[in-house]
Amino acid sequence: MKTLTIQNILLCLAIAFAVAACGSKTASTPNAAGASPEAAPPQKPLMAPDGMVLIPGGEFRMGSDKGMPHEAPIHAVRLGSFYLDAREVTNTEFARFVDAAGYVTEAEKWGWSLVYDLEPEDAVRVPEAPWWRKEDSADWRHPDGTSTSIEGMENYPVVQVSWNDATAYAAWAGKRLPTEAEWEYAARGGLAGSEFPWGNDFEPGGHAMMN
């Protein structure tokens, strides 16, 4: 079986991504004598930018002792409030960016990317994640290679974009990518200590919750 390096995994993994913008918050502190500060005028609630939701800050236990080695150890992380897109970036939205900026993705420059497929057995694969195989001409317009397209999938999440591609899109949109901690905090949906965003059962009722 042919192999790929871990560096290629990080750059070529097909992902759907959301973008975040920094939230703001206000706080009050006691005066010098230790007395409560004067009551501040009522604040208008923060209004999330269009298409985004406010994720209130807080503390959570990040990581896992049951996953891959780099996910351990479980540790406490405190975050401030931030905004996160309510859904993934679509093919249509990414196309607007490409057209406006004249952007060429890394997969398009390289002429290949990775696709999720367990066959054929002699394909070039990632040793640490053999379910990913190299596919020539795979890119965001052709997710599984030359014979595929995104026609009829305009509102599907864009895939075959690298971290660099996602960062470029976010900057163009006036936003930024969420940090790993922000993403995990939001994905947990308030569930403390759960192994998965939906609970601890990998396939509740035999139903697959992810690919």
Coordinates of C-alpha atoms in Angstrom, one line a residue:
M1 CA 0.0 0.0 0.0
K2 CA 1.4 3.4 -0.9
T3 CA 1.4 6.1 1.8
L4 CA 1.2 9.8 2.3
T5 CA 2.9 11.9 5.0
I6 CA 1.0 13.3 8.0
Q7 CA 1.9 16.8 6.7
N8 CA -0.3 16.1 3.6
I9 CA -3.2 15.0 5.8
L10 CA -3.3 18.4 7.5
L11 CA -3.3 20.3 4.2
C12 CA -5.5 18.2 2.1
L13 CA -8.2 16.8 4.3
A14 CA -11.7 17.5 2.8
I15 CA -13.5 19.6 5.3
A16 CA -16.7 21.7 5.7
F17 CA -15.9 24.8 7.7
A18 CA -17.6 27.6 9.6
V19 CA -16.1 31.0 10.5
A20 CA -16.1 33.0 13.7
A21 CA -16.0 36.6 14.6
C22 CA -14.8 38.0 18.0
G23 CA -17.7 38.8 20.3
S24 CA -17.5 41.7 22.8
K25 CA -18.4 41.8 26.4
T26 CA -18.6 44.3 29.3
A27 CA -17.8 43.8 32.9
S28 CA -17.9 45.8 36.1
T29 CA -15.5 45.8 39.0
P30 CA -15.8 46.9 42.7
N31 CA -14.6 50.5 43.5
A32 CA -11.5 51.1 45.5
A33 CA -13.3 50.8 48.8
G34 CA -14.7 47.4 47.9
A35 CA -18.2 48.6 47.5
S36 CA -20.4 47.6 44.6
P37 CA -20.1 50.0 41.6
E38 CA -22.9 52.3 40.6
A39 CA -25.5 50.6 38.5
A40 CA -24.6 50.9 34.9
P41 CA -27.3 51.9 32.4
P42 CA -29.0 48.9 30.9
Q43 CA -27.2 47.4 27.9
K44 CA -28.9 46.4 24.7
P45 CA -28.5 42.7 24.0
L46 CA -25.7 41.9 21.6
M47 CA -27.1 41.3 18.1
A48 CA -25.3 38.6 16.2
P49 CA -24.2 39.5 12.6
D50 CA -26.4 38.1 9.9
G51 CA -26.0 34.3 9.6
M52 CA -24.1 34.0 12.9
V53 CA -25.0 33.0 16.5
L54 CA -23.5 34.3 19.7
I55 CA -21.8 31.5 21.7
P56 CA -21.7 32.7 25.4
G57 CA -18.3 32.4 27.0
G58 CA -17.6 29.8 29.7
E59 CA -15.4 27.0 30.9
F60 CA -15.4 23.4 29.7
R61 CA -13.3 20.3 29.8
M62 CA -11.5 20.0 26.5
G63 CA -10.1 16.9 24.9
S64 CA -10.5 13.2 25.4
D65 CA -8.6 10.3 27.0
K66 CA -10.3 7.8 24.7
G67 CA -9.5 9.3 21.3
M68 CA -6.2 9.9 19.4
P69 CA -3.1 10.7 21.5
H70 CA -3.0 14.4 20.6
E71 CA -6.5 14.8 22.1
A72 CA -5.2 14.0 25.6
P73 CA -5.1 15.0 28.4
I74 CA -8.5 16.4 29.2
H75 CA -8.0 19.9 30.5
A76 CA -10.1 22.9 31.6
V77 CA -10.4 25.8 29.1
R78 CA -12.1 29.1 29.6
L79 CA -13.3 31.1 26.6
G80 CA -14.8 34.5 26.1
S81 CA -18.0 35.0 24.1
F82 CA -17.7 34.7 20.3
Y83 CA -19.8 34.5 17.2
L84 CA -20.0 31.5 15.0
D85 CA -21.7 30.9 11.7
A86 CA -24.9 29.1 12.1
R87 CA -24.0 26.6 9.3
E88 CA -21.2 25.6 7.1
V89 CA -19.9 27.7 4.2
T90 CA -21.7 26.5 1.0
N91 CA -20.4 25.9 -2.5
T92 CA -22.2 29.0 -3.7
E93 CA -20.6 31.2 -1.0
F94 CA -17.2 29.8 -1.7
A95 CA -17.7 30.4 -5.4
R96 CA -18.4 34.1 -4.8
F97 CA -15.1 34.3 -3.0
V98 CA -13.2 32.5 -5.7
D99 CA -14.7 34.8 -8.4
A100 CA -14.2 38.0 -6.5
A101 CA -10.6 37.2 -5.3
G102 CA -9.4 35.1 -8.3
Y103 CA -8.5 32.5 -5.7
V104 CA -7.0 29.1 -6.6
T105 CA -7.2 26.4 -3.9
E106 CA -4.2 24.3 -2.9
A107 CA -5.9 21.2 -4.2
E108 CA -6.2 22.9 -7.6
K109 CA -2.6 23.9 -7.6
W110 CA -1.4 20.4 -6.6
G111 CA -3.7 18.6 -9.0
W112 CA -4.9 16.1 -6.4
S113 CA -6.5 15.8 -2.9
L114 CA -7.8 13.1 -0.6
V115 CA -11.2 11.4 -0.8
Y116 CA -12.9 9.1 1.7
D117 CA -12.9 5.6 0.2
L118 CA -11.8 2.2 1.3
E119 CA -11.3 0.9 -2.3
P120 CA -9.2 0.1 -4.2
E121 CA -6.7 -1.5 -1.9
D122 CA -3.7 -0.5 -3.9
A123 CA -4.5 3.3 -3.7
V124 CA -2.1 5.8 -2.2
R125 CA -3.3 6.2 1.3
V126 CA -2.6 8.0 4.6
P127 CA -0.9 5.5 7.0
E128 CA -2.5 7.0 10.1
A129 CA -5.9 7.2 8.4
P130 CA -6.1 4.6 5.6
W131 CA -9.7 5.5 4.8
W132 CA -8.4 8.6 3.0
R133 CA -6.9 7.9 -0.5
K134 CA -5.3 10.2 -3.0
E135 CA -7.4 11.1 -6.0
D136 CA -6.0 13.1 -9.0
S137 CA -7.9 16.2 -10.0
A138 CA -10.1 16.2 -6.8
D139 CA -10.9 19.8 -5.7
W140 CA -13.8 21.8 -4.5
R141 CA -15.5 21.8 -7.9
H142 CA -14.8 18.1 -8.3
P143 CA -15.0 16.6 -4.8
D144 CA -14.3 13.0 -5.8
G145 CA -12.3 13.6 -8.9
T146 CA -12.7 14.6 -12.6
S147 CA -15.9 12.6 -13.1
T148 CA -17.8 14.4 -10.3
S149 CA -19.1 17.9 -9.9
I150 CA -21.0 20.1 -7.5
E151 CA -23.9 20.7 -10.0
G152 CA -27.1 20.5 -8.0
M153 CA -25.1 20.8 -4.8
E154 CA -24.8 24.6 -4.6
N155 CA -26.2 24.8 -1.1
Y156 CA -24.1 21.8 0.2
P157 CA -21.0 22.6 2.4
V158 CA -17.9 23.2 0.4
V159 CA -15.3 20.5 0.7
Q160 CA -11.7 19.9 -0.5
V161 CA -10.4 23.1 1.0
S162 CA -7.3 23.2 3.1
W163 CA -6.7 25.2 6.2
N164 CA -5.0 27.9 4.1
D165 CA -8.0 28.0 1.8
A166 CA -10.4 28.3 4.7
T167 CA -8.3 31.1 6.3
A168 CA -8.2 33.0 3.0
Y169 CA -12.0 32.8 2.7
A170 CA -12.6 33.9 6.3
A171 CA -10.3 36.9 5.8
W172 CA -12.2 37.8 2.6
A173 CA -15.5 37.5 4.5
G174 CA -14.2 39.8 7.3
K175 CA -14.2 37.0 9.8
R176 CA -11.8 34.4 11.1
L177 CA -11.6 30.7 11.7
P178 CA -12.7 29.5 15.2
T179 CA -9.9 28.1 17.3
E180 CA -9.9 24.4 18.1
A181 CA -11.1 25.2 21.6
E182 CA -13.9 27.4 20.3
W183 CA -15.0 24.8 17.8
E184 CA -15.1 22.0 20.4
Y185 CA -16.9 24.2 22.9
A186 CA -19.6 25.1 20.4
A187 CA -19.9 21.5 19.0
R188 CA -20.5 20.1 22.5
G189 CA -23.7 22.1 22.7
G190 CA -23.5 22.5 26.4
L191 CA -23.1 18.8 27.1
A192 CA -20.4 18.4 29.8
G193 CA -18.1 15.4 29.6
S194 CA -19.9 13.7 26.7
E195 CA -17.8 11.7 24.3
F196 CA -19.8 12.9 21.3
P197 CA -21.8 16.1 20.6
W198 CA -25.0 14.0 20.9
G199 CA -24.0 11.9 24.0
N200 CA -21.9 8.9 24.7
D201 CA -23.5 6.3 22.4
F202 CA -21.6 6.1 19.1
E203 CA -24.6 5.1 17.1
P204 CA -27.7 5.6 19.2
G205 CA -30.5 3.2 18.2
G206 CA -28.2 1.9 15.4
H207 CA -28.3 5.3 13.6
A208 CA -25.1 6.7 12.3
M209 CA -24.6 10.3 13.5
M210 CA -21.6 11.1 11.4
N211 CA -19.7 9.8 8.4

